[in-house]
Backbone as a ProteinNet text record, in pm:
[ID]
protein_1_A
[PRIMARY]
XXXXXXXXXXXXXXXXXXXXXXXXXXXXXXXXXXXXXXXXXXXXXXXXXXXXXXXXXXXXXXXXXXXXXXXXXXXXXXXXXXXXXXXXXXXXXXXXXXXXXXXXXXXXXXXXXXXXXXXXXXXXXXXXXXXXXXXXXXXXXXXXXXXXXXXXXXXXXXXXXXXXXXXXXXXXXXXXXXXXXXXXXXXXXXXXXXXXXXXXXXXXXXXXXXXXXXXXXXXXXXXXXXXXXXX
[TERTIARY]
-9460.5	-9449.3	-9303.7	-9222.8	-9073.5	-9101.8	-9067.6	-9055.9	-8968.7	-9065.1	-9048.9	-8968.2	-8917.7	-8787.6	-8961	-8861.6	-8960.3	-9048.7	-9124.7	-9250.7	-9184.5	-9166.1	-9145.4	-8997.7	-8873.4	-8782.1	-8793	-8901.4	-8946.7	-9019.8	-9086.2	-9258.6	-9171.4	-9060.3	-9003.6	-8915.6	-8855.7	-8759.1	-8834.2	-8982.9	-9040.3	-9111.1	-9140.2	-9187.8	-9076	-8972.9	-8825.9	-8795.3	-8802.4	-8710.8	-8875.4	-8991.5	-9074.5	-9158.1	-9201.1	-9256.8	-9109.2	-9069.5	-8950	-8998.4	-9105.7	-9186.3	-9233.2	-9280.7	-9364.7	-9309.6	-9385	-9349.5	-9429.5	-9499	-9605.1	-9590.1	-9613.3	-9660.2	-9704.5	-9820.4	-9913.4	-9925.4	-9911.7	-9899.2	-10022	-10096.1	-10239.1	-10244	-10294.1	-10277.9	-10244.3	-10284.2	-10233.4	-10097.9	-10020.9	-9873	-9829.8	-9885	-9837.4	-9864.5	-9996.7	-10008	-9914.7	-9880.1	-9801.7	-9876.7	-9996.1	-10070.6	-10007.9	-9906.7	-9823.3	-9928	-9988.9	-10126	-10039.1	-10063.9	-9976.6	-10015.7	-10121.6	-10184.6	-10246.7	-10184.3	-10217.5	-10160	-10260.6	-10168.4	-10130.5	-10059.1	-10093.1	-10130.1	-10240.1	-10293.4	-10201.7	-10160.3	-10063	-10107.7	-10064.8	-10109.3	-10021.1	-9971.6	-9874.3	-9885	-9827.1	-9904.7	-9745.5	-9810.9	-9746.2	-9744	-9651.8	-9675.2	-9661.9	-9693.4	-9682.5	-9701.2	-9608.9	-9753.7	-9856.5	-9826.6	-9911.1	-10051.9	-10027	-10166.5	-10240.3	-10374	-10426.4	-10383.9	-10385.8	-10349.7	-10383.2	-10397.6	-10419.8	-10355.1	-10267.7	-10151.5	-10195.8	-10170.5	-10153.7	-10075.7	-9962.7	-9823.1	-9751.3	-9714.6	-9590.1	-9434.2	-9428.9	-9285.2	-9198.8	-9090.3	-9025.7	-9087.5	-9192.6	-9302.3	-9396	-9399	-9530.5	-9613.3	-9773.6	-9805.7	-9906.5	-9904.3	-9913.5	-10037	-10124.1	-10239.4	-10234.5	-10173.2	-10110.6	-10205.8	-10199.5	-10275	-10236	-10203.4	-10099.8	-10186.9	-10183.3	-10253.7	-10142.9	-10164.5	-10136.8	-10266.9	-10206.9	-10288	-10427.2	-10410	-10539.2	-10646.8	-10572.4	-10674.7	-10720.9	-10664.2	-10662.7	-10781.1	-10774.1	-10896	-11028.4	-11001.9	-11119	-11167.5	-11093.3	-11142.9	-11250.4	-11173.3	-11222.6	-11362.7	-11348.8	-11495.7	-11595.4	-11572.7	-11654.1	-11703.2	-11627.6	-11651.5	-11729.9	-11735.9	-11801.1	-11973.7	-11975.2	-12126	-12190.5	-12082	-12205.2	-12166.1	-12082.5	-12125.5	-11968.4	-11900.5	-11724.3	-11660.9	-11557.7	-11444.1	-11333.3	-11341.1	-11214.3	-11071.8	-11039.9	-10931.9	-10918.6	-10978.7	-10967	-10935.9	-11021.9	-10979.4	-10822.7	-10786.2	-10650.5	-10553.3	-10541.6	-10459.6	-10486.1	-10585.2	-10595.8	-10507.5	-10578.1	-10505.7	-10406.1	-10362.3	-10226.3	-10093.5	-9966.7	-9839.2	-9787.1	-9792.6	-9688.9	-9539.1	-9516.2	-9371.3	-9339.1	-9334.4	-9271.2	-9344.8	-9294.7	-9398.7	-9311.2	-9260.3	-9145.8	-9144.4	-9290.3	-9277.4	-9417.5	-9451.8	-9556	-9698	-9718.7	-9844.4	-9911.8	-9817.5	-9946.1	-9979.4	-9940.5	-9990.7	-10106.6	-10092.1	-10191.6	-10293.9	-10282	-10364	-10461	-10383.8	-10440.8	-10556.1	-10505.5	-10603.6	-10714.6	-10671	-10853.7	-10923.5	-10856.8	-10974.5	-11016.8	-10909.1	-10952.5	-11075.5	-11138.5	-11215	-11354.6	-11289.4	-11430.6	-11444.3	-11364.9	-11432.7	-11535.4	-11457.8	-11568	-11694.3	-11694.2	-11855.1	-11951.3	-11871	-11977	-12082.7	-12112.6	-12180.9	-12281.4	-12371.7	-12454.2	-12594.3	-12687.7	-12830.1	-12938.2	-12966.7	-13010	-13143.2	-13165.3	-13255.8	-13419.8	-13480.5	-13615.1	-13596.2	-13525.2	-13518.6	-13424.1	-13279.4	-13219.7	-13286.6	-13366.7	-13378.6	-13523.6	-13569.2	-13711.5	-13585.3	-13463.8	-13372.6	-13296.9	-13272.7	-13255	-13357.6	-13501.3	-13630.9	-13633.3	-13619.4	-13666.6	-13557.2	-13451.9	-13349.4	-13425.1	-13423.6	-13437.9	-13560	-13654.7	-13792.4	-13767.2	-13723.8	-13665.3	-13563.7	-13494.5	-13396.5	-13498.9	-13596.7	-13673.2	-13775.5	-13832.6	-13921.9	-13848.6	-13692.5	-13623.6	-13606.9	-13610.1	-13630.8	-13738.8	-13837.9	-14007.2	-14053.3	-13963.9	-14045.3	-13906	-13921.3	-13826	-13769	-13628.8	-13508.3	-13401.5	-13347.3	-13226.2	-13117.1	-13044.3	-12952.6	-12873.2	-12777.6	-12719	-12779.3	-12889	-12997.1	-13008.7	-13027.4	-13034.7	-12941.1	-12809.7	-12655	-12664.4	-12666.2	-12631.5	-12737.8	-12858.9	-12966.9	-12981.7	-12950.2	-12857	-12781.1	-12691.3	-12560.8	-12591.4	-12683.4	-12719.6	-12843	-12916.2	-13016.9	-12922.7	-12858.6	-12773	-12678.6	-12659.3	-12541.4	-12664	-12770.5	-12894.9	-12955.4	-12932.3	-12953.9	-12906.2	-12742.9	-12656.7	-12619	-12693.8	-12664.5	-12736.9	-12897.4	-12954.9	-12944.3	-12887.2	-12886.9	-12786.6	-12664.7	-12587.3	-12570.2	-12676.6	-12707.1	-12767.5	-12873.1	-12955.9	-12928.9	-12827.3	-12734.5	-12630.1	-12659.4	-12538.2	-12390.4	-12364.1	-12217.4	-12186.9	-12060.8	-12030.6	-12053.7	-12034.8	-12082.6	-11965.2	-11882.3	-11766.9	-11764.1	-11684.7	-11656.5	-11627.2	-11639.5	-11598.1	-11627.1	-11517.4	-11528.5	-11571.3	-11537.1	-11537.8	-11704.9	-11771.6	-11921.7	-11918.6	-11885	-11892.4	-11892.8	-11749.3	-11683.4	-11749.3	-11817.3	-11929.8	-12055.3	-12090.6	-12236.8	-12208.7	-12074.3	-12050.7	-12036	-11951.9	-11963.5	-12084.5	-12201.5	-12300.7	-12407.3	-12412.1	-12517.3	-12420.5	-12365	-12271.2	-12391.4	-12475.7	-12568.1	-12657.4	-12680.4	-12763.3	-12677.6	-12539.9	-12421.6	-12449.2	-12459	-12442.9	-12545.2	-12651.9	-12765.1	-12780	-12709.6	-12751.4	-12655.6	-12570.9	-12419.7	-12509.9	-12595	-12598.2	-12714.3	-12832.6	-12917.5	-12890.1	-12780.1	-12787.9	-12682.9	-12572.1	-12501.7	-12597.4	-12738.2	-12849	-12943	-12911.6	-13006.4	-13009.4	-12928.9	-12914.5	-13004.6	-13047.5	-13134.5	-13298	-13245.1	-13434.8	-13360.8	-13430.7	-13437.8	-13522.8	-13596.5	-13689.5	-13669.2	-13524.5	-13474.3	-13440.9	-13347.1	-13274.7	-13378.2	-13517.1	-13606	-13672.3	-13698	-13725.9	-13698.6	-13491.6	-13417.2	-13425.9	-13501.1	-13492.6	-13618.6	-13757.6	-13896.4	-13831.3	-13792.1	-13797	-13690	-13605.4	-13524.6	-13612.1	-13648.4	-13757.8	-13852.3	-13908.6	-14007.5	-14031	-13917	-13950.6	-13941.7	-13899.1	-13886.5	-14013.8	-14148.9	-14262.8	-14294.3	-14182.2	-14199	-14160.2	-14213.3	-14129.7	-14244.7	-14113.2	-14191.5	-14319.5	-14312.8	-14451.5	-14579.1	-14573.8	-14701.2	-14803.9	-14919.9	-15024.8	-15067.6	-15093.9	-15148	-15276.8
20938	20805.5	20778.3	20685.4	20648.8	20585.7	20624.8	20583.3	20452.9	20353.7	20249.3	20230.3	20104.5	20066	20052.9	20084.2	20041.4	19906	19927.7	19784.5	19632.3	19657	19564.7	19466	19533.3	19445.3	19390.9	19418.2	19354.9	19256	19251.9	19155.7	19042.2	19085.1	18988.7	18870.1	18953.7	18937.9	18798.7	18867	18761.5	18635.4	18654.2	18545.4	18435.8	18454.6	18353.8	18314.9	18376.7	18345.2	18295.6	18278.5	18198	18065.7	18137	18027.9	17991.1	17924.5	17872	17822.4	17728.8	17668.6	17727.6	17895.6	17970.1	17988.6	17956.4	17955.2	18116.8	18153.7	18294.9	18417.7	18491	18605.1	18708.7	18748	18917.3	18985.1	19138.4	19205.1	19312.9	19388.7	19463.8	19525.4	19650.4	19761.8	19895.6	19991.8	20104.6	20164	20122.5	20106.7	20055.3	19944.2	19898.2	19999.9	20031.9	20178.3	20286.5	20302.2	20421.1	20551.6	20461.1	20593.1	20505.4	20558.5	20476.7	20568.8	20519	20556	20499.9	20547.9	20557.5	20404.5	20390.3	20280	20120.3	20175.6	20078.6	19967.9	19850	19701.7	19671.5	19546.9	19513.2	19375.1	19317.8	19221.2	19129.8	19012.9	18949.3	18772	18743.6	18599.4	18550.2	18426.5	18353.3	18211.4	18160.3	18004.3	17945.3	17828.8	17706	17589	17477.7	17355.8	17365.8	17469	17488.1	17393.1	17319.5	17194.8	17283.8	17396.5	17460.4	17479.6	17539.2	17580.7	17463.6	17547.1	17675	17704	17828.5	17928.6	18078.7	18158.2	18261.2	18320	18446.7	18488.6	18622.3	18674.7	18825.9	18885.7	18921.5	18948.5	19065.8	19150.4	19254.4	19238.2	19287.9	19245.7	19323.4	19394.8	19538.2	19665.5	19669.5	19763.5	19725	19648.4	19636.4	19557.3	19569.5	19487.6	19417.4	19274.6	19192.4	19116.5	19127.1	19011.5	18915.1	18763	18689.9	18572.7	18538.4	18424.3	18339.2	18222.3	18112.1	17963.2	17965	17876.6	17780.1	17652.8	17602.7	17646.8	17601.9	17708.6	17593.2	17493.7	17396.5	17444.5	17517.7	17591.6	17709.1	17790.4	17930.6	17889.5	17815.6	17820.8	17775.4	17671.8	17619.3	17715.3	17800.2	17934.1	18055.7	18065.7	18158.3	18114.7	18003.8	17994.5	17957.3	17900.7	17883.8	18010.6	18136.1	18267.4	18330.6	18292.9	18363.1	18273.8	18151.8	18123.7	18207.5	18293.1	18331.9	18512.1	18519.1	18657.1	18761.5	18676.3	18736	18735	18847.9	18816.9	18888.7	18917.5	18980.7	18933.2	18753.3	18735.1	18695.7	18704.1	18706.3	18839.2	18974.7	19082.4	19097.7	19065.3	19124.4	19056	18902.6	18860	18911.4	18934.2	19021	19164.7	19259.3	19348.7	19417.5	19328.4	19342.1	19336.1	19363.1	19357	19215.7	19133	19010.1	19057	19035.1	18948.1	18883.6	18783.2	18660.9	18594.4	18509.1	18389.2	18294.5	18236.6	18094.9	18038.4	17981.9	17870.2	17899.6	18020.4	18073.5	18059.2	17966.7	17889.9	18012.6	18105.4	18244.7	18326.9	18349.1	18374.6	18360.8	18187.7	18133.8	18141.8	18135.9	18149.4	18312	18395	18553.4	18535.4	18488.6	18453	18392.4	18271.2	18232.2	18312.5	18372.8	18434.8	18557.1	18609.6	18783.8	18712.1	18598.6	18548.2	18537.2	18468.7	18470.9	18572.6	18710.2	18825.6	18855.2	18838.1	18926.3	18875.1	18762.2	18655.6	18685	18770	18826.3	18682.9	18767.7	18636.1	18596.2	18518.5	18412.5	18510	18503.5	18583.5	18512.3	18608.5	18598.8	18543.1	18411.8	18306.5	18335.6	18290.4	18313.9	18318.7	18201.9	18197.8	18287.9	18294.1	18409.7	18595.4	18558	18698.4	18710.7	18574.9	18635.9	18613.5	18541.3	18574.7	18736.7	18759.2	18950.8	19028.8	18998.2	19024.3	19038	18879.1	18840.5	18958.4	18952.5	19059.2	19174.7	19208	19361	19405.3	19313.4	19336.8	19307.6	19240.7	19161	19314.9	19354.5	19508.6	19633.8	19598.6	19734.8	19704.5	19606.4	19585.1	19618.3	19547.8	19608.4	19773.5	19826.6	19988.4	20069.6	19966	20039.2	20090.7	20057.9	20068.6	20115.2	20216.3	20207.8	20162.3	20164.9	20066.4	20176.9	20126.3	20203.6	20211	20325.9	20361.4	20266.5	20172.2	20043.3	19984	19921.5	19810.4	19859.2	19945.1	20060.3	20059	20080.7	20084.2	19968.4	19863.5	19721.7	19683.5	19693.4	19658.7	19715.2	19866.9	19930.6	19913.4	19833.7	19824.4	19691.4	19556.3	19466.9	19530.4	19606.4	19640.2	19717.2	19766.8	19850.5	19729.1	19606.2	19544.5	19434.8	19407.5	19365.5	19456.3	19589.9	19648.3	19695.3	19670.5	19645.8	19539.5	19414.8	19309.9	19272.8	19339.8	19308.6	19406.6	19544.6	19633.5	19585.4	19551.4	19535.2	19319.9	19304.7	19077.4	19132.3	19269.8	19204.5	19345	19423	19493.8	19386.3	19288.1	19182.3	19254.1	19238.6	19328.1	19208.9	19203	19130.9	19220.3	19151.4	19215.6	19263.1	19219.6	19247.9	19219.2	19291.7	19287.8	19420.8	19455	19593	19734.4	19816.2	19953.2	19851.5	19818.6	19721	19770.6	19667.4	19701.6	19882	19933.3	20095.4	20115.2	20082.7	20085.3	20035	19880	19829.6	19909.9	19955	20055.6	20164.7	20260.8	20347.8	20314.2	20194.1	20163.5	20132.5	20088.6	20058.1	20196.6	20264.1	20437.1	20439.9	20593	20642.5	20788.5	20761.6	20865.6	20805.3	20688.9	20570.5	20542.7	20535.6	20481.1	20600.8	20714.3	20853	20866.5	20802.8	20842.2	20721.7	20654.7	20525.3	20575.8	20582.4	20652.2	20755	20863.5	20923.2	20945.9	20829.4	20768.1	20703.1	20636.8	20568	20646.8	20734.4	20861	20911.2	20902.8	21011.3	20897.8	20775.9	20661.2	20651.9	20749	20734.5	20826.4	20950.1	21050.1	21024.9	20964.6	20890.3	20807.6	20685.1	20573.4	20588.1	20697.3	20700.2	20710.4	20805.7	20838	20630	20572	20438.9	20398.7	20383.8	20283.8	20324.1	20419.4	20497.8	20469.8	20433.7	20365	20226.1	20175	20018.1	20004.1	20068.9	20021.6	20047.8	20152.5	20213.1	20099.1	20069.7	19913.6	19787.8	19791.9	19668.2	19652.2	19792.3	19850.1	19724.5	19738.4	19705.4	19506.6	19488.6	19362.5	19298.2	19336	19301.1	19370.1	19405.7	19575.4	19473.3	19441.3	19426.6	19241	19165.3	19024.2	18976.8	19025.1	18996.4	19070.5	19195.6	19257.6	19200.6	19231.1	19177	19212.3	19098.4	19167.6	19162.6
-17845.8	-17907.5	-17948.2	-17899.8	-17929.7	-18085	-18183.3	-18343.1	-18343.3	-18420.7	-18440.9	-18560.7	-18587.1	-18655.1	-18812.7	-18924.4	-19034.5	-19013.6	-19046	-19036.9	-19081.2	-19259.6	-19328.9	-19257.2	-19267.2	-19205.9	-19037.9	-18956.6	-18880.6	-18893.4	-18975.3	-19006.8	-19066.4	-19142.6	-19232.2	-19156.2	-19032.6	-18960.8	-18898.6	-18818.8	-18726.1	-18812	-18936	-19023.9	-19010.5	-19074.2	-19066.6	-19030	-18855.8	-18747.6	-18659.4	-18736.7	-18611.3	-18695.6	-18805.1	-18934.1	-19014.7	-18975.9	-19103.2	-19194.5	-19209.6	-19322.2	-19385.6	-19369	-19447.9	-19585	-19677.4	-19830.8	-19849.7	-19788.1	-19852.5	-19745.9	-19749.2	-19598.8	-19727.9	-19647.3	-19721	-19562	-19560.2	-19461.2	-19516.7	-19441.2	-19454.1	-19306.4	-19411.5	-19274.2	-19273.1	-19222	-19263.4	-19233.9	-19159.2	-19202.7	-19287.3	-19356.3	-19502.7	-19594.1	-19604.4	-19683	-19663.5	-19540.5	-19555.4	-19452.9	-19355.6	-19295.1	-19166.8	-19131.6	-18988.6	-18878	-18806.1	-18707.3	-18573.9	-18499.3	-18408.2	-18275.1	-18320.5	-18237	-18324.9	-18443.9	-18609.8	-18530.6	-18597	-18606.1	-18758.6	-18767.7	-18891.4	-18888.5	-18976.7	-18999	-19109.2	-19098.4	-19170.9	-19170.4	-19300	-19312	-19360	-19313	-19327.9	-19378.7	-19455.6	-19533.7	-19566	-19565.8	-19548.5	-19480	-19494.7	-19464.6	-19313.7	-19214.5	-19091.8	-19002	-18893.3	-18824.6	-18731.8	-18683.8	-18607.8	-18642.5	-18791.5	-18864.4	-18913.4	-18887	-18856	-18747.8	-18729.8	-18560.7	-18610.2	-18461.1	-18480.4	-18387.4	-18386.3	-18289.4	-18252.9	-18152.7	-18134.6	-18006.5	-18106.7	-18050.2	-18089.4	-17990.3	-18034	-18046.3	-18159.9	-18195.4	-18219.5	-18170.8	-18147	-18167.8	-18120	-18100.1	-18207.3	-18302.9	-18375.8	-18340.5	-18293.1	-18279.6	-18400.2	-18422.2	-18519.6	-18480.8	-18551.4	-18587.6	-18699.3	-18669.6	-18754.9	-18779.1	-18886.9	-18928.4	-19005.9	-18939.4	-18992.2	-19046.5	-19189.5	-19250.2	-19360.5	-19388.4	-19506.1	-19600.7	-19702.5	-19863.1	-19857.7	-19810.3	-19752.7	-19641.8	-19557.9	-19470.3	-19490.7	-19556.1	-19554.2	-19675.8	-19797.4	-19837.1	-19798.4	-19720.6	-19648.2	-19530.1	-19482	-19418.7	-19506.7	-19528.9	-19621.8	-19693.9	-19754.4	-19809.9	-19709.1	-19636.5	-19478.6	-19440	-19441.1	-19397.7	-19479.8	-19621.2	-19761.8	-19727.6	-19676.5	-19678.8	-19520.1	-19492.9	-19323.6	-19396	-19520.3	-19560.8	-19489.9	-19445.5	-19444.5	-19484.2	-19554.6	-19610.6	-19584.2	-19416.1	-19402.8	-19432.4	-19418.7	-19451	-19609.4	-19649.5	-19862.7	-19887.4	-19801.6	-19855.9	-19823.7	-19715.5	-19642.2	-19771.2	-19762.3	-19857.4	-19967.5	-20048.5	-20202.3	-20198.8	-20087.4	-20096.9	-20030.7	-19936	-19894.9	-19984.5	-19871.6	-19981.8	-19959.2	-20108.9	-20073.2	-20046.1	-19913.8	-19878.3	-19950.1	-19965.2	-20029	-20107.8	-20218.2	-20246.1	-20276.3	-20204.9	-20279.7	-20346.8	-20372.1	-20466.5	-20568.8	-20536.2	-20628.4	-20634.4	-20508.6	-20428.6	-20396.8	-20334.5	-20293	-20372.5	-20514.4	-20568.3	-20693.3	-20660.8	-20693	-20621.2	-20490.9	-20348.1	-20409.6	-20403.6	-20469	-20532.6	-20674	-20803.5	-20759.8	-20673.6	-20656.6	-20559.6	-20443.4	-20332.1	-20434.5	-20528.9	-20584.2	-20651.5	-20713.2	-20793.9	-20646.7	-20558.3	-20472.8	-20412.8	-20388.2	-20331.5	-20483.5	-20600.6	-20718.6	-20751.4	-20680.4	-20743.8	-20623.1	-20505.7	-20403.3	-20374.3	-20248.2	-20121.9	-20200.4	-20178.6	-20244.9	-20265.4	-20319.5	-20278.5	-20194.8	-20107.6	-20000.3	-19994.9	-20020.2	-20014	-19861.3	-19884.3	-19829.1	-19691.6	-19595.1	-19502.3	-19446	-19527.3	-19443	-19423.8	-19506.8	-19524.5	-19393.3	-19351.7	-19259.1	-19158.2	-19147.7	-18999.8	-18985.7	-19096.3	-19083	-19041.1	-19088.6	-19077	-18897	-18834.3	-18723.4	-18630.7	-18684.2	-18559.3	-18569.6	-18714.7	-18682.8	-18607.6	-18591.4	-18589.8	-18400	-18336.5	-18213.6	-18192.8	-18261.1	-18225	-18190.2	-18241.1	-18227.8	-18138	-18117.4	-17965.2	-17866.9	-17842.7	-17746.8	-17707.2	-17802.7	-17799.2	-17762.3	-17782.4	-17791.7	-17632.5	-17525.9	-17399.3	-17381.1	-17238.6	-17161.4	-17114.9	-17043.6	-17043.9	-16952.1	-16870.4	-16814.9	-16915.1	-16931.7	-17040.5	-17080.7	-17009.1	-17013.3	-17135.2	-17097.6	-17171.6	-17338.1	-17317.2	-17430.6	-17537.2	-17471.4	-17520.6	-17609.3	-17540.2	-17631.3	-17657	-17677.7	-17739.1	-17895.5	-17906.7	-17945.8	-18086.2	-18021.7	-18046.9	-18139.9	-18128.7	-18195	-18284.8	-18233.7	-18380.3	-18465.5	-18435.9	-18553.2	-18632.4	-18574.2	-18623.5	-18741.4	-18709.4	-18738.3	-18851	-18877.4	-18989.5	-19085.7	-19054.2	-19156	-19221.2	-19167.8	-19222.7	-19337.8	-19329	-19402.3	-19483.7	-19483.9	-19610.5	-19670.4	-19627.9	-19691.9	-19726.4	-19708	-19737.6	-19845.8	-19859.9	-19971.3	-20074.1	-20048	-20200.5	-20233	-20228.3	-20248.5	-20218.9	-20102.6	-20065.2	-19920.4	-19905.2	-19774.7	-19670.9	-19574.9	-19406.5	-19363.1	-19333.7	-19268.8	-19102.5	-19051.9	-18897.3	-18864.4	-18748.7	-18666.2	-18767.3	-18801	-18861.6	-19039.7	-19066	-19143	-19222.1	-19133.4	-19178	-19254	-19138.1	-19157.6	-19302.3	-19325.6	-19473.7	-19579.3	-19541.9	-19667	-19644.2	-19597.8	-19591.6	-19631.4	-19615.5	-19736.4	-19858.1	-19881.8	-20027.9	-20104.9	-20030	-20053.2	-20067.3	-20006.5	-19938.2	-19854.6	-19942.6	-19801.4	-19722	-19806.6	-19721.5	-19616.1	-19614.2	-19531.7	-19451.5	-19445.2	-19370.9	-19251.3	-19305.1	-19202.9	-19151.1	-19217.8	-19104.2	-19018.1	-19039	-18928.2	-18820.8	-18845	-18746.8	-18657	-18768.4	-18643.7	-18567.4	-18579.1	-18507.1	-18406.9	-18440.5	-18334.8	-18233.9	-18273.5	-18183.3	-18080.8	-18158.6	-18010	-17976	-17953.2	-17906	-17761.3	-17693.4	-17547.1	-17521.7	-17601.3	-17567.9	-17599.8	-17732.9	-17799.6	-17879	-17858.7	-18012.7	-18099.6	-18085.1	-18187.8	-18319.9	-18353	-18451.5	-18561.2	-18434.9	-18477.7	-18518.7	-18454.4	-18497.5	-18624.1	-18656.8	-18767.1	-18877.7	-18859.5	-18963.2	-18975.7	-18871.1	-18865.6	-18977.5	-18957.4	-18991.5	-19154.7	-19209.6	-19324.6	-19431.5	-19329.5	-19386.7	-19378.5	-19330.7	-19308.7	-19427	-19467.8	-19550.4	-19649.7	-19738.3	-19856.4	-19895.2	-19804.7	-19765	-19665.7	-19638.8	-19566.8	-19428.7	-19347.1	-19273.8	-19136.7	-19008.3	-18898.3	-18954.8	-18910.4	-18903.8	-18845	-18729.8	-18647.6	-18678.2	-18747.9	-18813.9	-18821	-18833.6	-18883.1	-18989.5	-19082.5	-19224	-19281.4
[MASK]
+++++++++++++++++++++++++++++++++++++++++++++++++++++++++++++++++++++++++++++++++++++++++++++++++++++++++++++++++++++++++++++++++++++++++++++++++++++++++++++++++++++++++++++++++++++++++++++++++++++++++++++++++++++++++++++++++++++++

């Protein structure tokens, strides 16, 4: 791996010299931390009176590559709470706990104060109907499993009941969902012992699903058991 120039006077470099309008930038990531990963991006949000923004970029920039998100403090909140009613908050977390760059005129750190307020009031509670649509996947994830299937079919059938049973463990411990490794991370914070056994149910789902489905019914349980049942 040829060693890259420090993070920060790059990120800073390409903010200036591409957003001139940007009054804010927060950078997130484990090179911001300090765990420089050799294949790390960093996730970065940029605000201001931009005419571009909203936009969403993904670009390398003297070897870093950058996942950028360019909002005025008008969009970036109207994002964000848009994302908090379907149960996301990857870009509230990034700006909360990322490093401010800059704040010019003190807008982003006003920006801070209110998202750190809507990550802490957590997603809404999970009302009658959403909860028979968590119901309906998971219950729809595990028929797919019940018969044989060429390994393929399997994989991503799979791959949505598992994404289908984290939604609802973690919709109805009142915790956000997240995206990608993400989820992972809210299902440990939530049962990091439930987190591991789902991981590694579904690790041997190519050999038997019997194990995954096992974890599906027992989540289901306490909430009326697979939707279509008969009672």
């Amino acid at each position: 791996m040829t060693a890259r120039q420090p993070w920060k006077p790059v990120v800073l470099r390409l903010v200036k010299g591409r957003y001139e309008q940007a009054s804010a930038a927060v950078a997130f990531g484990s090179p911001v931390r300090g765990e420089d990963k050799e294949h790390a991006d960093i996730d970065l949000v940029v605000v201001g009176p931009i005419p571009r923004a909203p936009l969403r970029e993904t670009i390398v920039f003297d070897g870093w590559p950058l996942e950028i998100h360019v909002h005025t403090s008008e969009s970036l909140w109207d994002q964000c709470t848009l994302d908090a009613t379907k149960r996301r908050a990857s870009l509230p977390f990034i700006y909360v706990n990322g490093e401010m760059l800059f704040d010019d005129d003190g807008r982003g750190g006003t920006m801070r104060t209110r998202l750190r307020g809507l990550l802490e009031a957590g997603p809404a509670p999970v009302g009658d109907a959403e909860l028979a649509g968590f119901r309906h996947r998971v219950t729809d994830g595990i028929s797919d499993l019940s018969d044989p299937r060429p390994l393929g079919e399997v994989m991503f059938a799979s791959a949505r009941l598992v994404r289908a049973i984290s939604e609802l463990v973690l919709a109805t411990n009142e915790s956000w969902v997240g995206e990608g490794k993400a989820i992972h991370r809210n299902l440990v914070a939530v049962d990091a012992d439930f987190a591991e056994e789902l991981a590694s149910a579904w690790s041997r789902v190519g050999d038997d699903p019997s194990d995954l489905v096992e974890v599906a019914d027992r989540v289901l349980e306490p909430h009326g058991g697979r939707l279509f049942e008969s009672t």
